[in-house]
mmCIF file of C-alpha atoms in Angstrom:
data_model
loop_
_atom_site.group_PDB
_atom_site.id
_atom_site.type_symbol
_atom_site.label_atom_id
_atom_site.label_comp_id
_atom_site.label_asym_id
_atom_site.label_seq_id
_atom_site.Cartn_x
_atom_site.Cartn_y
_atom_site.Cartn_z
ATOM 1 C CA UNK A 1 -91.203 7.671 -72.761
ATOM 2 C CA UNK A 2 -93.464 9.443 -75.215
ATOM 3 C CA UNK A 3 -96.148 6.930 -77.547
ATOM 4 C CA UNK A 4 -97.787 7.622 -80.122
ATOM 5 C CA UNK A 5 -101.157 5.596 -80.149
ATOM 6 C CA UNK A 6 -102.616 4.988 -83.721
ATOM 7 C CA UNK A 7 -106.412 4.776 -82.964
ATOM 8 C CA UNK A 8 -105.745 5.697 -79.565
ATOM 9 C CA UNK A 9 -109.294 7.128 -79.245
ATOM 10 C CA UNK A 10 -110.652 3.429 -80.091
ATOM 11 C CA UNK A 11 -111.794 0.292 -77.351
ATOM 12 C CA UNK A 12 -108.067 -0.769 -76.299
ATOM 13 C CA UNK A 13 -106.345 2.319 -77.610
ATOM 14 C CA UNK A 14 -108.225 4.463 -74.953
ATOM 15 C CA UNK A 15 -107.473 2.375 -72.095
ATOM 16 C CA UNK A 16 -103.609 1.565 -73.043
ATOM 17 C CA UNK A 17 -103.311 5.404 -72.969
ATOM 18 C CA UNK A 18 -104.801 5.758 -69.544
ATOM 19 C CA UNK A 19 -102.857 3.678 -68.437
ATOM 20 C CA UNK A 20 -99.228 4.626 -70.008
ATOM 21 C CA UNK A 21 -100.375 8.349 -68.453
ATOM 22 C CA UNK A 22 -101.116 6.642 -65.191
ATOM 23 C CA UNK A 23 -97.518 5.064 -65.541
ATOM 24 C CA UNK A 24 -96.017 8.780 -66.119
ATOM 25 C CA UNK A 25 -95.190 8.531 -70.098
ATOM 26 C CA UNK A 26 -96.305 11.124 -72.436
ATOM 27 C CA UNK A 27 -98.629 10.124 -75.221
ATOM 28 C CA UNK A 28 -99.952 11.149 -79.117
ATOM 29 C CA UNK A 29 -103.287 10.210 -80.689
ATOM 30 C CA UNK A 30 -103.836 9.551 -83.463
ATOM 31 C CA UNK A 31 -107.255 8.619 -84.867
ATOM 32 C CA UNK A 32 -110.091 9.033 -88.037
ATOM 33 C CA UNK A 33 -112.636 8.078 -85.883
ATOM 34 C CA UNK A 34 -113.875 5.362 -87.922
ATOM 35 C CA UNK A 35 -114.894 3.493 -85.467
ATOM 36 C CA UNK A 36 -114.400 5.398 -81.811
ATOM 37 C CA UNK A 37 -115.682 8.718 -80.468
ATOM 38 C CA UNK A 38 -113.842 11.883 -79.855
ATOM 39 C CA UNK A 39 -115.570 11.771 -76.480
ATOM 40 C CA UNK A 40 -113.107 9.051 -75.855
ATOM 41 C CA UNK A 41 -110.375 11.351 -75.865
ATOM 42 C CA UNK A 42 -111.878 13.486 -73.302
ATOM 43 C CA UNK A 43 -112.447 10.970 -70.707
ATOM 44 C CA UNK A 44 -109.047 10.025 -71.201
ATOM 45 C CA UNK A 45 -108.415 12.847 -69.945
ATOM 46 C CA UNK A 46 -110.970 13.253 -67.001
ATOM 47 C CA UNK A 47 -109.640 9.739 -65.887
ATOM 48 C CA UNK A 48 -105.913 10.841 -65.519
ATOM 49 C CA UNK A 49 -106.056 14.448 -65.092
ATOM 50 C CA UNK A 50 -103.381 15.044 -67.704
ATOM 51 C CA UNK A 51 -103.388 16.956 -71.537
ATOM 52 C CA UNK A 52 -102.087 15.281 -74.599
ATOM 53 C CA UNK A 53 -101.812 16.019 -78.589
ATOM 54 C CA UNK A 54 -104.889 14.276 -79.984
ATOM 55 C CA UNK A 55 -104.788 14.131 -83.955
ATOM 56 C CA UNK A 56 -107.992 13.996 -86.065
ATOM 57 C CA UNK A 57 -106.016 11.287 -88.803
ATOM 58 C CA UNK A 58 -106.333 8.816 -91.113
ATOM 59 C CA UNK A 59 -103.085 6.917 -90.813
ATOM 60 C CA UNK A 60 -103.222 5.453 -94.372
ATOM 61 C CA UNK A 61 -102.295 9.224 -94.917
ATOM 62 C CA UNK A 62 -98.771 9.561 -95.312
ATOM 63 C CA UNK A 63 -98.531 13.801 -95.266
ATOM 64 C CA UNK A 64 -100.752 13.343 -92.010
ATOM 65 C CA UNK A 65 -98.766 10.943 -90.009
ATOM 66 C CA UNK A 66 -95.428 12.834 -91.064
ATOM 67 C CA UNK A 67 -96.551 15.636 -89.704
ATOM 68 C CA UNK A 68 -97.371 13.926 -86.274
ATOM 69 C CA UNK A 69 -93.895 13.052 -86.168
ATOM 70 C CA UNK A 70 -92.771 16.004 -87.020
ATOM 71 C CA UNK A 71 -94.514 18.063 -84.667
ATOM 72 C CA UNK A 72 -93.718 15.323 -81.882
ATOM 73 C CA UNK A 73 -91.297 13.701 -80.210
ATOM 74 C CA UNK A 74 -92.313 9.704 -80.131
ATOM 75 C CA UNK A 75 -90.012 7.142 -78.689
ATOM 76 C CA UNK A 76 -92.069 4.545 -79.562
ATOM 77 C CA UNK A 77 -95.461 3.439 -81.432
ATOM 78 C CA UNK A 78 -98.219 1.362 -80.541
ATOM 79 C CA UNK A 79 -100.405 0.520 -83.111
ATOM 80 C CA UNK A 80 -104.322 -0.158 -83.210
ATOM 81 C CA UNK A 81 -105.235 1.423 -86.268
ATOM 82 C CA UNK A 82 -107.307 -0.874 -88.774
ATOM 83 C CA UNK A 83 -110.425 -2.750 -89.474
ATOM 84 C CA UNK A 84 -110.989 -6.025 -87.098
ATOM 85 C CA UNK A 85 -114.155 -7.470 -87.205
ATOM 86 C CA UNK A 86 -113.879 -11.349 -88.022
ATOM 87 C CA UNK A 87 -117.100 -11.717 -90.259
ATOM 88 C CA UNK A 88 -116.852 -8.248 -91.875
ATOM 89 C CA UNK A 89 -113.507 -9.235 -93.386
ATOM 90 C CA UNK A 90 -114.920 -12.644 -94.980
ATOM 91 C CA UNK A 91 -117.519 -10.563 -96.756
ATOM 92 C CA UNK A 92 -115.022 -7.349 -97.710
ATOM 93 C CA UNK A 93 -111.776 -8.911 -97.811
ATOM 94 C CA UNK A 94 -110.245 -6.482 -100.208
ATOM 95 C CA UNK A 95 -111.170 -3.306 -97.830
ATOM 96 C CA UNK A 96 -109.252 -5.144 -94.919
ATOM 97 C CA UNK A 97 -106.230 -5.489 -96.993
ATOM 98 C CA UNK A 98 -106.256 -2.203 -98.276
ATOM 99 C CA UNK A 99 -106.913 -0.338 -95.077
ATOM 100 C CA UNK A 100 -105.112 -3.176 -92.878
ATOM 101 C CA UNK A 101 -101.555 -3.443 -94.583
ATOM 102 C CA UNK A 102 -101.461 0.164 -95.722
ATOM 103 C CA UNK A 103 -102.062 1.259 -91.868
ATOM 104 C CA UNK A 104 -98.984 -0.482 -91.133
ATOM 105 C CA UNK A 105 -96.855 0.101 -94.066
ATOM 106 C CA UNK A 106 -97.175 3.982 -93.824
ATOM 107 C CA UNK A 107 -96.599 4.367 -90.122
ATOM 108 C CA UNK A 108 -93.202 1.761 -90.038
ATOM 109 C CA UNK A 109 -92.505 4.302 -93.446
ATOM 110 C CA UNK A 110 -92.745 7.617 -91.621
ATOM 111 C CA UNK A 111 -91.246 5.875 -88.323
ATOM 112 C CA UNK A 112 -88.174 5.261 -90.673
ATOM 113 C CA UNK A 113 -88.226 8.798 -91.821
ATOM 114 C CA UNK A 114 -88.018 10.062 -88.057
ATOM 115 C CA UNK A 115 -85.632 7.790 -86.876
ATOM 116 C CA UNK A 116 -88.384 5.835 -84.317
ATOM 117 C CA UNK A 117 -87.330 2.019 -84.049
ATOM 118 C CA UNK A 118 -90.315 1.112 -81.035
ATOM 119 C CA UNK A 119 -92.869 -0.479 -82.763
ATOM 120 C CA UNK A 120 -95.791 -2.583 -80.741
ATOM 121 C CA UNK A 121 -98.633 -4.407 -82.618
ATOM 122 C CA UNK A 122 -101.406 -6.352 -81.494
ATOM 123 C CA UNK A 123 -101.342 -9.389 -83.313
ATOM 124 C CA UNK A 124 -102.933 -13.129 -83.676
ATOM 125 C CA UNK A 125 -102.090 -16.661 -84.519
ATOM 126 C CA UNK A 126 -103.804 -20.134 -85.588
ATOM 127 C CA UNK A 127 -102.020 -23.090 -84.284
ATOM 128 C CA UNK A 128 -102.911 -26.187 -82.237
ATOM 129 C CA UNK A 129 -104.153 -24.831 -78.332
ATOM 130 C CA UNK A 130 -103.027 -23.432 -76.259
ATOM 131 C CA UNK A 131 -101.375 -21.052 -78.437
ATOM 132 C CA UNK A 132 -97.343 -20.639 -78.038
ATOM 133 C CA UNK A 133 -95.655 -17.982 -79.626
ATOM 134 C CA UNK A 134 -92.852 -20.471 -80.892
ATOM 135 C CA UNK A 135 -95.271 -21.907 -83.077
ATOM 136 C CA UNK A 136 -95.233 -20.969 -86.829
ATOM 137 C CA UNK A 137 -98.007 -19.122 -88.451
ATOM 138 C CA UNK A 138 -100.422 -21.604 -89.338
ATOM 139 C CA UNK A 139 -103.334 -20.762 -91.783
ATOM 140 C CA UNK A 140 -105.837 -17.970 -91.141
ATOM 141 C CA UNK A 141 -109.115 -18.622 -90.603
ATOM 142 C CA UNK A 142 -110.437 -14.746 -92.165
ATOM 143 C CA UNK A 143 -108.897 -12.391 -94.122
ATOM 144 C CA UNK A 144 -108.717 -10.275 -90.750
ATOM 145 C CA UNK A 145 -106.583 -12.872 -89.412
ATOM 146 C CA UNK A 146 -104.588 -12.708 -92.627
ATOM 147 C CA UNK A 147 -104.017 -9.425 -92.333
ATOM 148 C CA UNK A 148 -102.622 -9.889 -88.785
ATOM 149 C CA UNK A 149 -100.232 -12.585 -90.075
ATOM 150 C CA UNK A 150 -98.823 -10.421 -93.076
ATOM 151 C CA UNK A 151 -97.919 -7.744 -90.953
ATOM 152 C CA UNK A 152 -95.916 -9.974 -88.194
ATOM 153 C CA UNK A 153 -93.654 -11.049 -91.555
ATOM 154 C CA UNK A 154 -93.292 -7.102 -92.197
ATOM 155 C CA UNK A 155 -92.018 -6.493 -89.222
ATOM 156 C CA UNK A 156 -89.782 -9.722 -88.785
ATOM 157 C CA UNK A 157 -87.904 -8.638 -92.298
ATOM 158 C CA UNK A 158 -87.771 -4.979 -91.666
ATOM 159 C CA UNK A 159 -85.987 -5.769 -87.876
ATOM 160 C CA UNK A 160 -84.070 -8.535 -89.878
ATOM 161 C CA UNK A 161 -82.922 -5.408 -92.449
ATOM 162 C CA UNK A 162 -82.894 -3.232 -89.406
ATOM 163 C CA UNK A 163 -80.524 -3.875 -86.403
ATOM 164 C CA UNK A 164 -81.646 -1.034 -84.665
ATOM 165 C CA UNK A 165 -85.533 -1.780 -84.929
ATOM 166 C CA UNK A 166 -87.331 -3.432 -81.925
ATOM 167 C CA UNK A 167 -90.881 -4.603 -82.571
ATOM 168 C CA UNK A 168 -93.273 -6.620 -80.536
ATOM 169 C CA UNK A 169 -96.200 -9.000 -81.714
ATOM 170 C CA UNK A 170 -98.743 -8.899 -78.994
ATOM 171 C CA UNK A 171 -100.786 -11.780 -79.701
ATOM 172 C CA UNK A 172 -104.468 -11.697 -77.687
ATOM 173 C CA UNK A 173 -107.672 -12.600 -78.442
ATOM 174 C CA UNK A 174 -110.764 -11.559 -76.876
ATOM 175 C CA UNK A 175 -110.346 -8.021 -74.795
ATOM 176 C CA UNK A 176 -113.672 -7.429 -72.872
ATOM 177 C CA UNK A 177 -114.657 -5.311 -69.428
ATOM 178 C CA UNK A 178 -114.027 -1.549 -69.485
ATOM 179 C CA UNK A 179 -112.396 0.886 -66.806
ATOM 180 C CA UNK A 180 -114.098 0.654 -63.240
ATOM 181 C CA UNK A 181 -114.437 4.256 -63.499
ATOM 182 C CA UNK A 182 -117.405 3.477 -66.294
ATOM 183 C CA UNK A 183 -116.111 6.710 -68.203
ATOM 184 C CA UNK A 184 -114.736 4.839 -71.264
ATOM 185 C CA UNK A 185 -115.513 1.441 -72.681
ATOM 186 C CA UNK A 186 -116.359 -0.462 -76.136
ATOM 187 C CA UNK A 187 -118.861 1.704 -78.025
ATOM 188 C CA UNK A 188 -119.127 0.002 -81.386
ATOM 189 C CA UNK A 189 -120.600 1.889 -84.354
ATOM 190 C CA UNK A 190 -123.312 0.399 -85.282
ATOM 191 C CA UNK A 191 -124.308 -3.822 -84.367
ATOM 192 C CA UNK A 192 -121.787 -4.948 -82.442
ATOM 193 C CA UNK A 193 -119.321 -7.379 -84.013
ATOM 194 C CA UNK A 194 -117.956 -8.581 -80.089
ATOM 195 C CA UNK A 195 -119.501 -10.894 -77.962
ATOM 196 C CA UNK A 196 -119.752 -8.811 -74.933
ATOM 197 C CA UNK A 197 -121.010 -5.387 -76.372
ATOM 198 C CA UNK A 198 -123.964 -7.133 -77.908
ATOM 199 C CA UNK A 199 -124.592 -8.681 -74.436
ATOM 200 C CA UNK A 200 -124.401 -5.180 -72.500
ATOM 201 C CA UNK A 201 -126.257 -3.969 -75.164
ATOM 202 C CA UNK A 202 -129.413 -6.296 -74.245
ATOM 203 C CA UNK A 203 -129.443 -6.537 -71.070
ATOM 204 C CA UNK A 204 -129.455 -2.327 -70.959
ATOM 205 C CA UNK A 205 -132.272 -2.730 -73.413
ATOM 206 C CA UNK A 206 -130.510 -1.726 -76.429
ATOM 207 C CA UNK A 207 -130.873 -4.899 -78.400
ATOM 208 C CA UNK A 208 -134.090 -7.410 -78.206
ATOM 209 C CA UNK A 209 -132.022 -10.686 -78.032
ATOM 210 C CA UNK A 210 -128.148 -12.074 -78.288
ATOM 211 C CA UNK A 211 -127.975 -14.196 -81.589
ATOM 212 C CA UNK A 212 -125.193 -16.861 -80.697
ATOM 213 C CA UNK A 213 -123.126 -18.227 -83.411
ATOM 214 C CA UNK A 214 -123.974 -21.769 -83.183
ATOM 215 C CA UNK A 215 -124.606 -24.288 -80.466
ATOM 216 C CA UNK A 216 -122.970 -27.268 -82.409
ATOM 217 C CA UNK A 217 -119.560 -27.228 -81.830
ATOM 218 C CA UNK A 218 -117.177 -29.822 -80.166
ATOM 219 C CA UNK A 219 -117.485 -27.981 -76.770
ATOM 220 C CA UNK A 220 -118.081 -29.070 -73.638
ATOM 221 C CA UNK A 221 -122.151 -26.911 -74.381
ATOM 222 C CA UNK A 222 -121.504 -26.762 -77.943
ATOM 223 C CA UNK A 223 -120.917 -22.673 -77.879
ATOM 224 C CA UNK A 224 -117.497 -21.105 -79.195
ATOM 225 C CA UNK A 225 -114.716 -20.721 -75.773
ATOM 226 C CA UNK A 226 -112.383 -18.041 -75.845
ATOM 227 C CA UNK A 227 -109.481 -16.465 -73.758
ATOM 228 C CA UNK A 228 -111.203 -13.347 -72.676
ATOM 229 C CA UNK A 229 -109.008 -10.537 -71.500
ATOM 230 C CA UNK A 230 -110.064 -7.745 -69.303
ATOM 231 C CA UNK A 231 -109.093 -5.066 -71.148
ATOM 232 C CA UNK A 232 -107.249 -3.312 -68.260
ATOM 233 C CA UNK A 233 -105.068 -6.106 -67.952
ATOM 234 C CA UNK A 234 -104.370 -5.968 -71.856
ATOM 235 C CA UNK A 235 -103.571 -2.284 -71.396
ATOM 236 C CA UNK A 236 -100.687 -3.192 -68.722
ATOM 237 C CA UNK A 237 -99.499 -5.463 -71.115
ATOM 238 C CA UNK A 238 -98.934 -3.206 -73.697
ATOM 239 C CA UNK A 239 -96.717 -0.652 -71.100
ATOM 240 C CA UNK A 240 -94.828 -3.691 -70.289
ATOM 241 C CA UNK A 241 -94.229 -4.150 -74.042
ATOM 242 C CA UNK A 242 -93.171 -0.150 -74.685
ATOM 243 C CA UNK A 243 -90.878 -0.599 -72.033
ATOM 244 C CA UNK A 244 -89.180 -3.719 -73.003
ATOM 245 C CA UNK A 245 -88.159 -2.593 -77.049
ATOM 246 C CA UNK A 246 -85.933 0.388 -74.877
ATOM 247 C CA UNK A 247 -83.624 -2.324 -74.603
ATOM 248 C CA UNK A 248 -84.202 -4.810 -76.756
ATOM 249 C CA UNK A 249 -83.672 -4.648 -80.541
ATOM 250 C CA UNK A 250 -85.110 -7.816 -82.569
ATOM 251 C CA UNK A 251 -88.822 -8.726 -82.922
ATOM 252 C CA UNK A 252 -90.576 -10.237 -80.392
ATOM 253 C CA UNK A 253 -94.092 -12.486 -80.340
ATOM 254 C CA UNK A 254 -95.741 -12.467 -76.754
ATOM 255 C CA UNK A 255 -99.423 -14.171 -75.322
ATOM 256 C CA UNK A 256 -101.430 -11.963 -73.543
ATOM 257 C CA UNK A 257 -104.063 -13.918 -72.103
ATOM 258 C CA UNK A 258 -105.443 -15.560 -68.995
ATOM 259 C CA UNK A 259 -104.767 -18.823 -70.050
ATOM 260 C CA UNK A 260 -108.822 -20.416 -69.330
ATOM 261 C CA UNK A 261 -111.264 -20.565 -72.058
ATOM 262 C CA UNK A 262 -114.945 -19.655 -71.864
ATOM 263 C CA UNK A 263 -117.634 -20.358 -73.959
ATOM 264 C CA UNK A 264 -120.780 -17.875 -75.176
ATOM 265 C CA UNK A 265 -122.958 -19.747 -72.484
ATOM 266 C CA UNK A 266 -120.896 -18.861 -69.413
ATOM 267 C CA UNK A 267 -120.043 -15.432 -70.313
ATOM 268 C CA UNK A 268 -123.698 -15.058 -70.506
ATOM 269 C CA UNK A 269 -124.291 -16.520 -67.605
ATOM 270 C CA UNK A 270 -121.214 -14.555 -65.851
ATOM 271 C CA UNK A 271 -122.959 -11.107 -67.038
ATOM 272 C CA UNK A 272 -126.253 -12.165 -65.467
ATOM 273 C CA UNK A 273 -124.416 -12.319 -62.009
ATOM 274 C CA UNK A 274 -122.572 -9.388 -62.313
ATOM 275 C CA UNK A 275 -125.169 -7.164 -63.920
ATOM 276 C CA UNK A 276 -128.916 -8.575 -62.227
ATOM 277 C CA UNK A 277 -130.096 -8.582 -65.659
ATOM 278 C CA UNK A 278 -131.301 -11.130 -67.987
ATOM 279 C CA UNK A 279 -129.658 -11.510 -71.238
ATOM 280 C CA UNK A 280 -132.901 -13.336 -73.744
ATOM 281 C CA UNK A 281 -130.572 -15.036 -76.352
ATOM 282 C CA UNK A 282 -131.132 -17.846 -79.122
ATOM 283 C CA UNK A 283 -128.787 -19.913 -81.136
ATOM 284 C CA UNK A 284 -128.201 -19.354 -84.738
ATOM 285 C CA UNK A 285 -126.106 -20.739 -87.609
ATOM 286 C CA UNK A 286 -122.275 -20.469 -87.348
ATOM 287 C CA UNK A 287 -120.595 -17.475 -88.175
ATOM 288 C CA UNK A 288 -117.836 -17.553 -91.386
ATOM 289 C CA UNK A 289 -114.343 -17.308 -89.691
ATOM 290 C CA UNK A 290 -115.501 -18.754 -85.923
ATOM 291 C CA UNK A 291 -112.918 -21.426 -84.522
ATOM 292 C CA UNK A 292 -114.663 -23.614 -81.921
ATOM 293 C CA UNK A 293 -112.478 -22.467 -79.281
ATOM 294 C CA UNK A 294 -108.776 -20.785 -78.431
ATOM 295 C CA UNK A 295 -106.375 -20.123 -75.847
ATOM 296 C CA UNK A 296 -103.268 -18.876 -75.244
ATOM 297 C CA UNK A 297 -100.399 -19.708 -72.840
ATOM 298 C CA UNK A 298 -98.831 -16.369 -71.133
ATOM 299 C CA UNK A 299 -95.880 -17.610 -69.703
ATOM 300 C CA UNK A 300 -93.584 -15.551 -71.791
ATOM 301 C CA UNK A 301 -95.284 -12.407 -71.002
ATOM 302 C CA UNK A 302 -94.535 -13.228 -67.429
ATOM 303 C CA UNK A 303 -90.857 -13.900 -68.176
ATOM 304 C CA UNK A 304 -90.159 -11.313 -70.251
ATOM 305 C CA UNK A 305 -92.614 -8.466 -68.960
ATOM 306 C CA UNK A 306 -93.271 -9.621 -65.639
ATOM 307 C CA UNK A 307 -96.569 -9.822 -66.354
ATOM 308 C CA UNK A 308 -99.702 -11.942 -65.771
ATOM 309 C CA UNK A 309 -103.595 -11.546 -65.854
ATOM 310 C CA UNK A 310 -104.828 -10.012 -62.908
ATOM 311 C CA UNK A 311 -108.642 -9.807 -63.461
ATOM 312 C CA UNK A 312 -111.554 -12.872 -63.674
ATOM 313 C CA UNK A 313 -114.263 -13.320 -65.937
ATOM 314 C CA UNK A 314 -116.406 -11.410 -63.279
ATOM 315 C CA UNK A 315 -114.205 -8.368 -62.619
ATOM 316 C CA UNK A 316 -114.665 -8.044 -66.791
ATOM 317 C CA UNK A 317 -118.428 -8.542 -66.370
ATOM 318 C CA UNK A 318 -119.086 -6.299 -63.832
ATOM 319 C CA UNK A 319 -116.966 -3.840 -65.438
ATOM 320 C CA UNK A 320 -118.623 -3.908 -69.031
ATOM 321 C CA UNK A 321 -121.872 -3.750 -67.060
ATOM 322 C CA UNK A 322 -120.377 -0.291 -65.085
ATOM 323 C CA UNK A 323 -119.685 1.007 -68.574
ATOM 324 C CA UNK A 324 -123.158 0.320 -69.948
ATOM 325 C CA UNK A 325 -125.303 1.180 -67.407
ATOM 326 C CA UNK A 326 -123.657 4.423 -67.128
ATOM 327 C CA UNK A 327 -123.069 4.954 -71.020
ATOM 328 C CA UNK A 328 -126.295 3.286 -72.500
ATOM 329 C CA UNK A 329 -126.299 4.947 -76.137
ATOM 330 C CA UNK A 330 -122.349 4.499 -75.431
ATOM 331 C CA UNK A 331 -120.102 7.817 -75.823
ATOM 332 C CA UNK A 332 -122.623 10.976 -76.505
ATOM 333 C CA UNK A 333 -122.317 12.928 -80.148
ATOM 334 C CA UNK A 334 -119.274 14.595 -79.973
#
């Protein structure tokens, strides 16, 4: 099977292509950089010991992403590319539209063109919890979120138009931990917009203090919970996914989660463990966007994929922590 990753060189991008090489397929990259580090790309490589196309692309750009498909030969295409920070899109909504929808609109546009009909994309929802993908779309709580939600309808009419299209709606939430080789990770440009990169980030002495988002909410300690992922695990999940739209046509929505929230508090408290460090932190206001808590329920993923969370909270700790302490500026200037 041969993938083309759009922002392959980014957090989950780089670790879904180690492992699809791991799991023998052949891969593309394509990425602007935006937001990851050509370094990335490299380590990929170290890691698996194998060569692949790597395109320096914006994939908004129609001429560019034609001529990855041109040049290659992609069964199928899994899909990162796009802006995703929660807050960010309440206070530039229009760039997350833009950037967001046109991603998607021009890679389904050139897949057409090419005569690819694999498409995976990581997705979201906002129902009652635990999320079930057999719930409708309920309303978003950020334009990021919004974004998310557009694209699922996309792809439901265009395999609706298209008999021969197969797409999948991977619906997680909160990837963390890194490989346990420490060679790649979540580098993000800038403060971090993620829990967990903010608390590597202070406890390798980076960053002062962890700001969390409120300490009022109906919780159990009045801190946001959340399905956290390790991101290996998430990776898996989306080689389970190539493999299934071989052979099945349609559009799909499937969990990938571990079904057991956690709030700021314990993941803190979790990194302390894992890491030896202390992680100062003090509670601010709520952030725009921030549900007090979500979860989803996997079970489909198991049915359909055969898959199911492998990792806990501390494997993901110690594993961010491997990253960091290894990596503390994150990825050097490429």
């Amino acid at each position: 099977m041969n993938v083309l990753l759009t922002g392959g060189a980014g957090y989950i991008g780089s670790h879904t292509a180690v492992e699809l090489l791991n799991r023998g397929c052949d891969i593309v990259i394509a990425d602007d950089y935006s937001n990851s580090s050509p370094v990335a790309v490299e380590r990929i490589r170290q890691i698996t010991g194998r060569d692949f196309p790597a395109y320096h692309a914006d994939v908004t750009d129609r001429e560019a992403v034609r001529r990855i498909f041109r040049e290659n030969k992609i069964d199928c295409v899994i899909h990162f590319a796009g802006k995703k920070a929660v807050g960010e899109s309440v206070k530039i909504p229009l760039s997350y539209y833009r950037t967001n929808l046109d991603a998607a609109l021009t890679v389904l546009e050139c897949m057409k063109e090419a005569s690819v009909s694999r498409f995976i994309f990581s997705s979201g929802s906002l129902n009652p919890i635990p999320y079930r993908e057999d719930m409708p779309r309920g309303e978003c709580s950020s334009p990021y979120g919004t974004t998310k939600a557009m694209i699922e309808k996309i792809l439901e009419d265009a395999c609706h138009a298209d008999p021969a299209l197969s797409a999948v709606l991977l619906r997680y939430f909160n990837p963390i931990g890194a490989h346990p080789s420490g060679l790649i990770g979540e580098d993000p440009q800038g403060i971090p917009n993620n829990l967990l990169p903010y608390i590597a980030q202070v406890a390798v002495g980076r960053r002062e203090k962890l700001t969390v988002f409120g300490g009022d909410y109906p919780t159990p300690d009045g801190t946001c919970r959340r399905d956290y992922l390790h991101v290996m695990d998430l990776a898996a999940g989306h080689h389970r996914a190539a493999c299934y739209t071989m052979e099945h046509p349609g559009v799909t929505a499937v969990n990938l989660g571990t079904g057991t929230p956690y709030s700021v508090l314990e993941v803190i408290e979790a990194f302390r463990k894992a890491s030896g460090r202390e992680v100062p932190y003090v509670i601010g206001p709520r952030r725009a966007g921030d549900l007090p808590e979500y979860w989803a329920d996997a079970a489909k993923a198991k049915e359909l994929f055969g898959w199911q969370a492998q990792y806990t909270l501390q494997d993901m700790c110690r594993d961010t922590w491997a990253w960091q302490s290894k990596n503390p500026q994150g990825y050097p200037k490429a």
